[in-house]
Amino acid sequence: MKLLILAALFGLSLAQFDANIKNGRTAIVHLFEWRWADIAAECERYLGPNGFGGVQISPPSESIIVTSPWHPWWQRYQPIGYNLCSRSGNENELRDMITRCNNVGVNIYVDAVINHMCGAGGGSGTHSSCGSYFDANSKDFPSVPYSSLDFNDGKCNTGSGNIENYNDINQVRNCRLVGLLDLALEKDYVRGKVADYMNKLIDIGVAGFRVDACKHMWPGDLSAVYGRLHNLNTQWFPSGSKPFIFQEVIDLGGEPITAGEYTGIGRVTEFKYGAKLGNVIRRWNGEKLAYLKNWGEGWGFMASDKALVFVDNHDNQRGHGAGGASIVTFWDSRLYKMAVGFMLAHPYGFTRVMSSYRWDRNIVNGVDQNDWQGPPSNSDGSTKPVPINPDSTCGDNWVCEHRWRQIKNMVAFRNVVNGQPLSNWWDNGSNQISFSRGSRGFIVFNNDDGEMNATLTTGMAAGTYCDVISGQKESGRCTGKEVVVGGDGRATIRISNLDEDPFIAIHADSKL
Ligand code: QV4
Ligand code: CA
């Protein structure tokens, strides 16, 4: 009996850590600032066929519209209510996207902004994405409705009303994050409104949430909200499925609030991952690939089954949030492909691939003057569609990292090796490494300055394989390098440090 209760509790507590992904898929992609219509098309024409498990979407809730600066991306992190119209589209387009993505086995995860509403300086009027009236001065948000009673100000003890000291946990949770009106989530009424918003999305068919700014909310309040969430829509998910929860907590060490306070109630973003991997790939601070041998918990990260990992995110790719200069992004494409390749090959964590747009990056004294710039837009501020070029890349300054051959093929690699242990680790003591995932996949990197020439144990069955980095298998032929694995499971690998991509990956499905 005791055992049964334990099992039930365990099952329950495990639920929100499970991404509810279908067909053995293993990675999701953040289509930052994409329109719903484009995401729907992308699910059908690309993500489904290429084995992506899901999409993190930008906040769908009604937000303030900021015109100075001109329609910054961050206006969507200032909700003024929970109507479902945003710069990405209206509610019908959102519903259509969720349906069409679900129908091709691609889940949708919503970025839920529930710590706050708009900034205190947001003014009053109908400058909002669905045109609802609000008044930031009197903290009146009639479309929810929230009134001044639903905000935390009385509990904040700083002179400015803002968070001034991250060493004071009460400030961090009860004061305003950069002036954003802070919701009183201990109130049953507020919890109810937030849960209603999330439940509406669950009922439409989303598979889970990226919960924004969790460091600024008390774990107990969050847990109470999560406890009110519906099970997923049984049109697409097994009955009893819980929404996947991954919480944004930036914990790089050195603050009293830790990621560990949140890992009991959902997964948590592991920000150390991208910051440290950036140092290794850039070879800063004496770091080298050989040190990745005990990557994961061995580096002080949270437990693998609690972690949501990524090389960069929409904040730290432009100097917001945290992580610092080491973060690698599409701007350093050669290093970036290696970093994402490593992430997708390594078993640690649940992986998220970033998909960005290009902006007029202009770094002056370490600060990007255009870090605010919104997605590719028309002159009225509306977001442009994502055009697909004949070579399958994207146009109009949409970067579409997830469509880069090396990254797309490593998403497939991760699916093929799913559940296999890391084995056959090898390194040269410097920046050449290789490892297998059981007998399903093998990857080699050369980030040294010289040529690599080594005979390595691959763990793979004998045969000729197609390297999915320099090319891929197309109608039985290989468009890139070929790797011959002998009867002893070994292969001779040569990688020039001058190669466009100095790494090679093969897997069971790339066998010729
Ligand atoms: C300004 C002044 C304040 C003043 C306020 C008065 O700077 O001093 O008090 O006006 O109203 C924008 C502006 C910011 C402005 C604020 C309020 O950049 O200058 O304050 O709006 O008007 C994004 C951006 C923020 C942006 C915010 C809201 O990064 O710059 O603020 O959206 O539009 C911490 C947190 C972590 C957070 C990270 C960025 O622990 O949770 O900072 N990350 C998430 C999101 C992120 C988002 C938020 C949280 C807030 O990933 O994208 O912030 O929802 O580390
Ligand atoms: Ca708060």
Coordinates of C-alpha atoms and ligand atoms in Angstrom, one line a residue:
M1 CA 0.0 0.0 0.0
K2 CA 2.8 2.4 1.1
L3 CA 4.6 1.5 -2.1
L4 CA 1.5 2.2 -4.2
I5 CA 1.1 5.6 -2.7
L6 CA 4.8 6.3 -3.2
A7 CA 4.5 5.2 -6.8
A8 CA 1.5 7.4 -7.3
L9 CA 3.2 10.4 -5.8
F10 CA 6.3 9.7 -7.8
G11 CA 4.4 9.3 -11.0
L12 CA 2.6 12.6 -10.3
S13 CA 5.8 14.5 -9.5
L14 CA 7.5 13.1 -12.6
A15 CA 4.8 14.2 -15.0
Q16 CA 5.7 17.9 -15.5
F17 CA 9.3 16.9 -16.3
D18 CA 8.1 14.9 -19.3
A19 CA 7.9 16.9 -22.5
N20 CA 5.0 14.7 -23.8
I21 CA 7.0 14.3 -27.0
K22 CA 5.8 11.9 -29.7
N23 CA 7.5 9.4 -31.8
G24 CA 10.8 9.2 -29.9
R25 CA 11.8 12.7 -30.7
T26 CA 14.2 14.5 -28.4
A27 CA 14.6 18.2 -29.2
I28 CA 12.5 21.4 -29.4
V29 CA 13.2 24.6 -31.2
H30 CA 12.5 28.2 -30.1
L31 CA 11.0 30.0 -33.1
F32 CA 11.6 33.4 -31.6
E33 CA 9.1 36.0 -32.7
W34 CA 7.7 33.9 -35.6
R35 CA 4.1 34.4 -36.7
W36 CA 1.7 31.6 -35.9
A37 CA 0.9 31.2 -39.6
D38 CA 4.6 30.6 -40.3
I39 CA 5.0 28.2 -37.4
A40 CA 2.0 26.1 -38.6
A41 CA 3.6 25.9 -42.1
E42 CA 7.0 25.1 -40.6
C43 CA 5.6 22.2 -38.6
E44 CA 4.1 20.7 -41.7
R45 CA 6.8 21.3 -44.2
Y46 CA 9.9 21.0 -42.0
L47 CA 9.7 20.2 -38.3
G48 CA 7.5 17.2 -38.6
P49 CA 9.4 15.6 -41.5
N50 CA 12.8 16.3 -39.8
G51 CA 12.1 14.9 -36.4
F52 CA 11.7 18.0 -34.3
G53 CA 9.6 17.3 -31.2
G54 CA 8.2 20.7 -30.5
V55 CA 8.3 24.5 -30.7
Q56 CA 8.7 27.1 -28.0
I57 CA 6.6 30.0 -29.2
S58 CA 6.9 33.7 -28.1
P59 CA 4.3 34.9 -25.6
P60 CA 0.8 34.7 -27.1
S61 CA -0.8 36.9 -24.4
E62 CA -2.0 40.5 -25.1
S63 CA 0.9 42.8 -24.5
I64 CA 1.7 46.5 -24.5
I65 CA 2.8 48.1 -27.8
V66 CA 5.9 50.1 -27.4
T67 CA 6.8 52.6 -30.1
S68 CA 9.9 54.2 -28.5
P69 CA 12.0 52.3 -29.3
W70 CA 10.1 51.1 -32.3
H71 CA 8.2 47.8 -31.5
P72 CA 11.1 46.2 -29.5
W73 CA 10.9 42.4 -29.2
W74 CA 10.7 42.8 -25.4
Q75 CA 7.2 44.5 -25.6
R76 CA 5.8 41.0 -25.5
Y77 CA 7.2 40.4 -22.0
Q78 CA 4.9 43.1 -20.8
P79 CA 1.4 41.6 -20.7
I80 CA -1.7 43.8 -20.2
G81 CA -4.1 40.8 -20.2
Y82 CA -4.6 37.3 -21.3
N83 CA -6.5 37.7 -24.6
L84 CA -4.7 35.7 -27.2
C85 CA -3.7 38.2 -29.8
S86 CA -0.1 39.3 -30.3
R87 CA 2.4 40.4 -32.9
S88 CA 2.5 36.7 -34.0
G89 CA -1.2 36.6 -34.8
N90 CA -4.7 36.4 -33.5
E91 CA -6.5 33.6 -31.5
N92 CA -7.8 31.9 -34.6
E93 CA -4.3 31.8 -36.1
L94 CA -2.9 30.5 -32.8
R95 CA -5.6 27.7 -32.7
D96 CA -4.9 26.8 -36.3
M97 CA -1.2 26.6 -35.6
I98 CA -1.6 24.4 -32.5
T99 CA -4.0 22.0 -34.4
R100 CA -1.8 21.7 -37.4
C101 CA 1.5 21.2 -35.5
N102 CA -0.2 18.6 -33.2
N103 CA -1.5 16.8 -36.3
V104 CA 2.1 16.3 -37.6
G105 CA 3.4 15.3 -34.1
V106 CA 5.0 18.6 -33.2
N107 CA 4.2 19.9 -29.8
I108 CA 3.7 23.6 -28.9
Y109 CA 5.2 25.1 -25.6
V110 CA 4.0 28.5 -24.6
D111 CA 6.2 31.2 -23.1
A112 CA 4.0 32.2 -20.1
V113 CA 4.7 35.6 -18.6
I114 CA 2.9 35.4 -15.2
N115 CA 5.2 37.3 -12.8
H116 CA 4.2 40.7 -13.9
M117 CA 2.2 42.9 -16.2
C118 CA 3.6 45.9 -18.1
G119 CA 6.1 48.4 -16.8
A120 CA 5.0 51.0 -14.3
G121 CA 5.8 53.6 -16.9
G122 CA 3.5 51.9 -19.5
G123 CA 0.9 54.7 -19.4
S124 CA -2.8 54.3 -20.1
G125 CA -4.8 53.7 -23.2
T126 CA -5.4 51.1 -25.8
H127 CA -1.8 50.7 -27.1
S128 CA -2.0 47.0 -26.7
S129 CA -1.9 44.1 -29.1
C130 CA -5.6 43.3 -29.0
G131 CA -6.6 47.0 -28.4
S132 CA -7.8 46.4 -24.8
Y133 CA -7.7 49.4 -22.5
F134 CA -5.4 49.4 -19.5
D135 CA -3.9 51.9 -17.1
A136 CA -0.4 51.2 -15.7
N137 CA -0.5 54.2 -13.4
S138 CA -3.5 53.0 -11.4
K139 CA -2.6 49.3 -12.1
D140 CA -5.9 48.7 -13.7
F141 CA -6.1 45.9 -16.3
P142 CA -9.8 45.5 -16.9
S143 CA -9.5 42.7 -19.6
V144 CA -8.3 40.3 -16.9
P145 CA -9.5 42.1 -14.6
Y146 CA -6.6 43.0 -12.2
S147 CA -6.7 46.0 -10.0
S148 CA -4.1 47.6 -7.7
L149 CA -5.1 45.1 -5.1
D150 CA -3.5 42.3 -7.2
F151 CA 0.0 43.7 -7.1
N152 CA 2.9 43.3 -4.7
D153 CA 3.9 46.8 -4.1
G154 CA 2.9 46.8 -0.4
K155 CA 5.3 43.9 0.2
C156 CA 8.3 45.5 -1.5
N157 CA 10.7 47.2 0.8
T158 CA 13.0 49.1 -1.6
G159 CA 12.9 52.8 -2.1
S160 CA 12.5 52.6 -5.9
G161 CA 9.9 49.7 -5.8
N162 CA 12.3 47.8 -8.0
I163 CA 14.6 44.9 -7.3
E164 CA 17.8 46.6 -6.2
N165 CA 19.7 43.7 -4.6
Y166 CA 19.7 40.1 -5.8
N167 CA 21.1 39.0 -2.5
D168 CA 17.7 39.8 -0.8
I169 CA 15.3 37.1 -1.8
N170 CA 12.3 39.1 -0.7
Q171 CA 13.2 41.9 -3.0
V172 CA 13.8 39.6 -5.9
R173 CA 10.3 38.1 -5.5
N174 CA 8.2 40.9 -4.2
C175 CA 9.6 44.0 -5.9
R176 CA 9.5 45.0 -9.6
L177 CA 11.8 43.4 -12.1
V178 CA 13.1 46.3 -14.2
G179 CA 10.0 48.3 -13.3
L180 CA 7.5 45.6 -14.3
L181 CA 4.3 45.7 -12.2
D182 CA 4.7 42.7 -9.9
L183 CA 1.7 40.3 -9.5
A184 CA 0.7 39.1 -6.0
L185 CA 0.7 35.4 -6.8
E186 CA 0.0 34.4 -3.2
K187 CA -3.6 35.7 -3.8
D188 CA -6.0 33.0 -4.7
Y189 CA -7.7 35.4 -7.2
V190 CA -4.4 36.0 -9.1
R191 CA -3.5 32.3 -9.1
G192 CA -6.9 31.6 -10.5
K193 CA -6.6 34.1 -13.3
V194 CA -3.1 32.8 -14.2
A195 CA -4.3 29.2 -14.1
D196 CA -7.4 30.1 -16.3
Y197 CA -5.0 31.6 -18.9
M198 CA -2.8 28.5 -18.9
N199 CA -5.7 26.2 -18.9
K200 CA -7.3 27.8 -21.9
L201 CA -4.0 27.1 -23.8
I202 CA -3.9 23.6 -22.5
D203 CA -7.5 23.0 -23.7
I204 CA -6.6 24.3 -27.1
G205 CA -3.8 21.7 -27.3
V206 CA -0.5 23.0 -26.1
A207 CA 1.9 20.5 -24.5
G208 CA 3.5 22.7 -21.8
F209 CA 5.0 26.0 -20.8
R210 CA 8.3 27.8 -20.5
V211 CA 7.5 29.8 -17.4
D212 CA 9.2 33.3 -17.6
A213 CA 11.0 34.9 -14.7
C214 CA 10.6 32.1 -12.1
K215 CA 13.3 33.5 -9.9
H216 CA 11.0 36.3 -9.2
M217 CA 8.1 34.1 -8.0
W218 CA 7.9 32.0 -4.8
P219 CA 8.2 28.3 -5.6
G220 CA 5.1 27.7 -3.4
D221 CA 3.0 30.1 -5.4
L222 CA 4.1 28.5 -8.6
S223 CA 3.4 25.1 -7.3
A224 CA -0.1 26.2 -6.4
V225 CA -0.7 27.5 -9.9
Y226 CA 0.7 24.3 -11.5
G227 CA -1.6 22.3 -9.2
R228 CA -4.6 23.9 -10.9
L229 CA -3.6 23.0 -14.4
H230 CA -5.7 20.7 -16.6
N231 CA -4.4 17.5 -18.1
L232 CA -3.5 17.8 -21.8
N233 CA -6.1 17.6 -24.6
T234 CA -6.8 13.9 -25.3
Q235 CA -7.3 14.6 -29.0
W236 CA -3.5 14.5 -29.2
F237 CA -2.1 13.3 -25.8
P238 CA -2.7 10.1 -23.8
S239 CA -5.3 10.7 -21.1
G240 CA -3.8 11.8 -17.8
S241 CA -0.9 13.7 -19.5
K242 CA 0.4 16.7 -17.5
P243 CA 1.7 19.9 -19.1
F244 CA 5.5 20.0 -19.4
I245 CA 6.9 22.8 -17.2
F246 CA 10.3 24.3 -17.7
Q247 CA 11.1 27.3 -15.6
E248 CA 13.4 30.2 -16.4
V249 CA 15.7 30.6 -13.4
I250 CA 19.1 32.1 -14.2
D251 CA 21.4 30.5 -11.7
L252 CA 25.1 30.9 -12.5
G253 CA 26.0 30.6 -8.8
G254 CA 26.6 33.4 -6.3
E255 CA 23.0 34.3 -5.5
P256 CA 20.9 33.1 -2.6
I257 CA 18.1 32.0 -5.0
T258 CA 19.1 28.7 -6.7
A259 CA 17.7 26.6 -9.5
G260 CA 17.4 23.8 -6.9
E261 CA 14.5 25.5 -5.3
Y262 CA 12.5 24.9 -8.4
T263 CA 13.6 21.5 -9.6
G264 CA 11.0 19.8 -7.4
I265 CA 8.1 21.4 -9.4
G266 CA 9.3 21.3 -12.9
R267 CA 12.3 21.4 -15.1
V268 CA 14.6 24.4 -14.9
T269 CA 16.7 26.2 -17.5
E270 CA 20.4 25.3 -16.9
F271 CA 22.2 28.6 -17.8
K272 CA 25.6 27.3 -16.7
Y273 CA 25.5 25.0 -19.8
G274 CA 25.7 27.6 -22.5
A275 CA 28.0 29.9 -20.5
K276 CA 30.6 27.1 -19.9
L277 CA 30.3 25.5 -23.3
G278 CA 30.9 28.9 -24.8
N279 CA 34.2 29.1 -22.9
V280 CA 35.2 25.6 -24.0
I281 CA 34.5 26.1 -27.6
R282 CA 36.2 29.5 -27.7
R283 CA 39.1 28.0 -25.7
W284 CA 38.9 30.9 -23.2
N285 CA 40.3 30.6 -19.6
G286 CA 42.4 27.6 -20.6
E287 CA 39.3 25.5 -21.3
K288 CA 39.6 22.6 -23.8
L289 CA 37.3 20.0 -25.3
A290 CA 39.1 17.3 -23.4
Y291 CA 37.6 18.7 -20.2
L292 CA 34.1 17.8 -21.4
K293 CA 34.7 14.2 -20.5
N294 CA 32.6 14.7 -17.3
W295 CA 30.2 17.3 -18.9
G296 CA 26.9 17.5 -17.0
E297 CA 26.5 17.0 -13.3
G298 CA 30.3 16.7 -13.1
W299 CA 30.5 20.4 -14.0
G300 CA 28.1 21.4 -11.2
F301 CA 25.0 21.4 -13.3
M302 CA 21.6 20.2 -11.9
A303 CA 20.5 16.6 -12.5
S304 CA 20.1 15.8 -16.2
D305 CA 16.4 14.8 -15.9
K306 CA 15.7 18.3 -14.4
A307 CA 17.6 20.4 -16.9
L308 CA 16.5 22.2 -20.0
V309 CA 19.6 23.0 -22.0
F310 CA 20.5 25.4 -24.8
V311 CA 23.6 27.0 -26.3
D312 CA 22.1 30.5 -26.4
N313 CA 18.6 32.0 -25.8
H314 CA 16.7 35.1 -27.0
D315 CA 18.1 37.1 -24.1
N316 CA 21.8 36.1 -23.9
Q317 CA 22.3 36.1 -27.6
R318 CA 21.9 39.9 -27.4
G319 CA 23.4 40.7 -24.0
H320 CA 20.1 40.5 -22.0
G321 CA 19.7 38.2 -19.0
A322 CA 22.9 36.5 -18.1
G323 CA 25.7 34.3 -19.5
G324 CA 28.1 37.0 -20.6
A325 CA 30.5 37.3 -23.5
S326 CA 31.2 33.6 -23.8
I327 CA 27.8 32.7 -25.2
V328 CA 28.1 31.5 -28.8
T329 CA 25.4 32.4 -31.3
F330 CA 24.8 32.3 -35.0
W331 CA 27.0 35.4 -35.3
D332 CA 29.9 33.0 -34.7
S333 CA 28.5 30.3 -37.0
R334 CA 31.5 28.0 -37.2
L335 CA 31.8 27.7 -33.4
Y336 CA 28.1 27.7 -33.0
K337 CA 27.6 24.6 -35.2
M338 CA 30.2 22.8 -33.1
A339 CA 28.5 23.8 -29.8
V340 CA 25.0 22.9 -30.9
G341 CA 26.4 19.6 -32.4
F342 CA 28.0 18.8 -29.1
M343 CA 24.9 19.6 -27.2
L344 CA 22.7 17.4 -29.4
A345 CA 25.2 14.5 -29.3
H346 CA 25.6 14.6 -25.5
P347 CA 23.0 12.8 -23.4
Y348 CA 22.8 15.5 -20.7
G349 CA 19.5 17.4 -20.4
F350 CA 16.5 18.1 -22.5
T351 CA 17.6 20.1 -25.5
R352 CA 16.3 23.3 -27.1
V353 CA 17.6 24.7 -30.4
M354 CA 17.5 28.5 -30.9
S355 CA 16.1 30.0 -34.1
S356 CA 16.8 33.7 -34.4
Y357 CA 16.5 36.7 -36.7
R358 CA 19.4 39.0 -37.6
W359 CA 19.4 42.5 -36.2
D360 CA 21.7 45.5 -36.7
R361 CA 24.1 44.4 -34.0
N362 CA 26.3 47.4 -32.9
I363 CA 28.4 46.7 -29.9
V364 CA 29.8 49.8 -28.2
N365 CA 31.9 49.2 -25.1
G366 CA 30.4 45.8 -24.7
V367 CA 26.8 46.9 -25.0
D368 CA 24.7 46.3 -28.1
Q369 CA 23.0 49.5 -29.0
N370 CA 20.4 47.6 -31.0
D371 CA 19.7 44.8 -28.5
W372 CA 16.0 46.0 -28.5
Q373 CA 15.3 45.5 -32.2
G374 CA 12.3 43.5 -33.0
P375 CA 11.9 40.8 -35.7
P376 CA 12.0 41.6 -39.5
S377 CA 9.1 44.0 -39.8
N378 CA 7.1 46.1 -42.2
S379 CA 7.1 49.8 -41.7
D380 CA 4.0 49.7 -39.5
G381 CA 5.8 47.4 -37.1
S382 CA 4.0 44.2 -38.2
T383 CA 6.2 41.1 -38.3
K384 CA 7.2 39.9 -41.8
P385 CA 6.5 36.3 -42.9
V386 CA 9.4 33.9 -43.1
P387 CA 10.2 33.3 -46.8
I388 CA 11.9 30.0 -47.7
N389 CA 14.6 30.1 -50.3
P390 CA 15.0 27.4 -53.0
D391 CA 18.0 26.0 -51.1
S392 CA 15.8 25.6 -48.0
T393 CA 17.4 28.5 -46.0
C394 CA 15.3 31.4 -44.9
G395 CA 15.1 34.9 -46.3
D396 CA 14.4 38.4 -45.0
N397 CA 16.9 38.2 -42.1
W398 CA 15.4 35.2 -40.5
V399 CA 18.4 33.1 -39.6
C400 CA 16.7 29.7 -39.2
E401 CA 19.6 28.0 -37.4
H402 CA 17.3 24.9 -37.1
R403 CA 17.5 24.6 -40.9
W404 CA 21.3 24.6 -41.1
R405 CA 22.2 21.1 -42.4
Q406 CA 24.6 20.5 -39.5
I407 CA 22.0 21.4 -36.8
K408 CA 19.0 19.7 -38.5
N409 CA 21.0 16.5 -39.0
M410 CA 22.2 16.5 -35.3
V411 CA 18.5 16.7 -34.2
A412 CA 18.0 13.5 -36.2
F413 CA 21.2 12.1 -34.6
R414 CA 19.8 12.7 -31.1
N415 CA 16.6 10.9 -32.0
V416 CA 18.5 7.9 -33.4
V417 CA 20.7 7.6 -30.3
N418 CA 18.0 8.3 -27.8
G419 CA 18.4 6.3 -24.6
Q420 CA 21.9 5.1 -25.5
P421 CA 24.7 5.8 -23.0
L422 CA 27.8 7.9 -23.7
S423 CA 30.6 5.4 -24.4
N424 CA 34.1 5.1 -25.9
W425 CA 35.2 8.6 -24.8
W426 CA 38.5 9.6 -26.3
D427 CA 40.5 12.8 -26.3
N428 CA 44.0 13.9 -27.2
G429 CA 44.4 15.8 -23.9
S430 CA 43.6 19.0 -25.9
N431 CA 40.8 19.9 -28.3
Q432 CA 40.3 16.7 -30.1
I433 CA 37.5 14.4 -28.7
S434 CA 35.3 11.6 -29.8
F435 CA 32.5 9.6 -28.2
S436 CA 29.8 7.1 -29.1
R437 CA 26.2 6.8 -28.0
G438 CA 26.0 3.1 -27.5
S439 CA 26.3 1.4 -30.9
R440 CA 23.9 4.0 -32.5
G441 CA 26.0 7.0 -33.1
F442 CA 29.6 8.4 -33.1
I443 CA 30.9 11.9 -33.2
V444 CA 34.4 13.5 -33.4
F445 CA 35.6 17.1 -33.0
N446 CA 38.9 18.7 -33.9
N447 CA 39.0 22.2 -32.3
D448 CA 42.8 22.2 -32.2
D449 CA 45.0 24.3 -34.5
G450 CA 46.4 21.4 -36.4
E451 CA 45.2 18.5 -38.5
M452 CA 43.7 15.5 -36.7
N453 CA 44.5 11.9 -37.9
A454 CA 43.5 9.2 -35.5
T455 CA 42.2 5.6 -35.5
L456 CA 39.3 5.6 -33.1
T457 CA 36.8 3.2 -31.5
T458 CA 33.4 4.1 -32.8
G459 CA 31.2 1.5 -31.1
M460 CA 29.4 1.1 -34.5
A461 CA 28.8 -2.0 -36.6
A462 CA 31.2 -2.5 -39.5
G463 CA 30.3 -0.6 -42.6
T464 CA 30.5 2.6 -44.5
Y465 CA 28.7 5.6 -43.0
C466 CA 27.8 9.0 -44.3
D467 CA 29.0 12.0 -42.2
V468 CA 25.9 14.1 -41.5
I469 CA 27.9 17.3 -40.9
S470 CA 29.7 17.7 -44.2
G471 CA 26.7 16.2 -46.1
Q472 CA 24.0 13.6 -45.7
K473 CA 22.6 10.4 -47.1
E474 CA 20.4 11.2 -50.1
S475 CA 18.7 8.4 -52.0
G476 CA 21.3 5.9 -50.7
R477 CA 24.3 8.0 -51.6
C478 CA 26.4 10.3 -49.4
T479 CA 26.8 14.0 -50.3
G480 CA 29.6 14.5 -47.8
K481 CA 32.6 12.6 -46.3
E482 CA 32.4 8.8 -45.8
V483 CA 33.6 7.0 -42.7
V484 CA 34.6 3.3 -43.0
V485 CA 34.2 1.4 -39.8
G486 CA 36.1 -1.9 -39.7
G487 CA 35.2 -5.3 -38.3
D488 CA 36.9 -4.2 -35.0
G489 CA 34.6 -1.1 -34.7
R490 CA 37.4 1.3 -35.4
A491 CA 37.7 4.0 -38.1
T492 CA 40.5 6.2 -39.2
I493 CA 39.4 9.8 -39.0
R494 CA 41.1 12.8 -40.6
I495 CA 39.8 16.3 -39.8
S496 CA 41.6 19.4 -41.0
N497 CA 41.4 22.3 -38.6
L498 CA 40.7 24.3 -41.8
D499 CA 37.6 22.4 -42.6
E500 CA 34.4 24.5 -42.8
D501 CA 33.1 22.3 -40.0
P502 CA 35.8 20.5 -38.1
F503 CA 33.7 17.7 -36.8
I504 CA 32.2 14.5 -38.1
A505 CA 29.1 12.6 -37.0
I506 CA 27.7 9.2 -38.1
H507 CA 24.7 7.2 -36.9
A508 CA 22.8 4.0 -37.5
D509 CA 20.5 5.6 -40.1
S510 CA 23.4 7.2 -42.0
K511 CA 24.9 3.8 -42.9
L512 CA 25.2 3.4 -46.6
Ligands
QV4_1 C1 12.9 50.8 -17.6 C2 14.1 51.1 -16.8 C3 13.8 50.7 -15.3 C4 12.5 51.4 -14.9 C5 11.3 51.1 -15.8 C6 10.1 51.9 -15.4 O1 15.2 50.4 -17.2 O2 14.8 51.1 -14.5 O3 12.2 51.0 -13.6 O4 11.7 51.4 -17.2 O5 9.0 51.5 -16.1 C7 12.1 46.5 -20.7 C8 13.2 47.5 -20.9 C9 13.6 48.1 -19.5 C10 12.4 48.8 -18.9 C11 11.3 47.7 -18.8 C12 10.0 48.2 -18.2 O6 14.4 46.9 -21.4 O7 14.6 49.1 -19.7 O8 12.7 49.4 -17.7 O9 11.0 47.1 -20.0 O10 9.4 49.1 -19.1 C13 12.7 41.3 -21.4 C14 13.9 42.2 -21.6 C15 13.9 43.4 -20.7 C16 12.5 44.1 -20.8 C17 11.5 43.1 -20.4 C18 10.1 43.7 -20.5 O11 15.1 41.5 -21.4 O12 14.9 44.3 -21.1 O13 12.5 45.3 -20.0 O14 11.5 42.1 -21.4 O15 9.8 44.3 -21.7 C19 16.8 38.7 -15.1 C20 15.6 37.9 -14.8 C21 15.1 37.0 -15.9 C22 15.0 37.8 -17.2 C23 16.3 38.5 -17.5 C24 16.2 39.3 -18.8 O16 15.9 37.1 -13.7 O17 13.9 36.4 -15.6 O18 16.6 39.3 -16.4 N1 14.5 37.0 -18.3 C25 13.1 36.9 -18.7 C26 12.9 36.9 -20.2 C27 13.2 38.3 -20.7 C28 12.2 39.3 -20.2 C29 11.8 39.0 -18.8 C30 12.2 37.9 -18.1 C31 10.8 39.9 -18.2 O19 13.6 35.9 -20.8 O20 13.2 38.3 -22.1 O21 12.8 40.6 -20.2 O22 9.5 39.3 -18.7 O23 18.0 37.9 -15.2
CA2 CA 7.4 38.7 -8.4

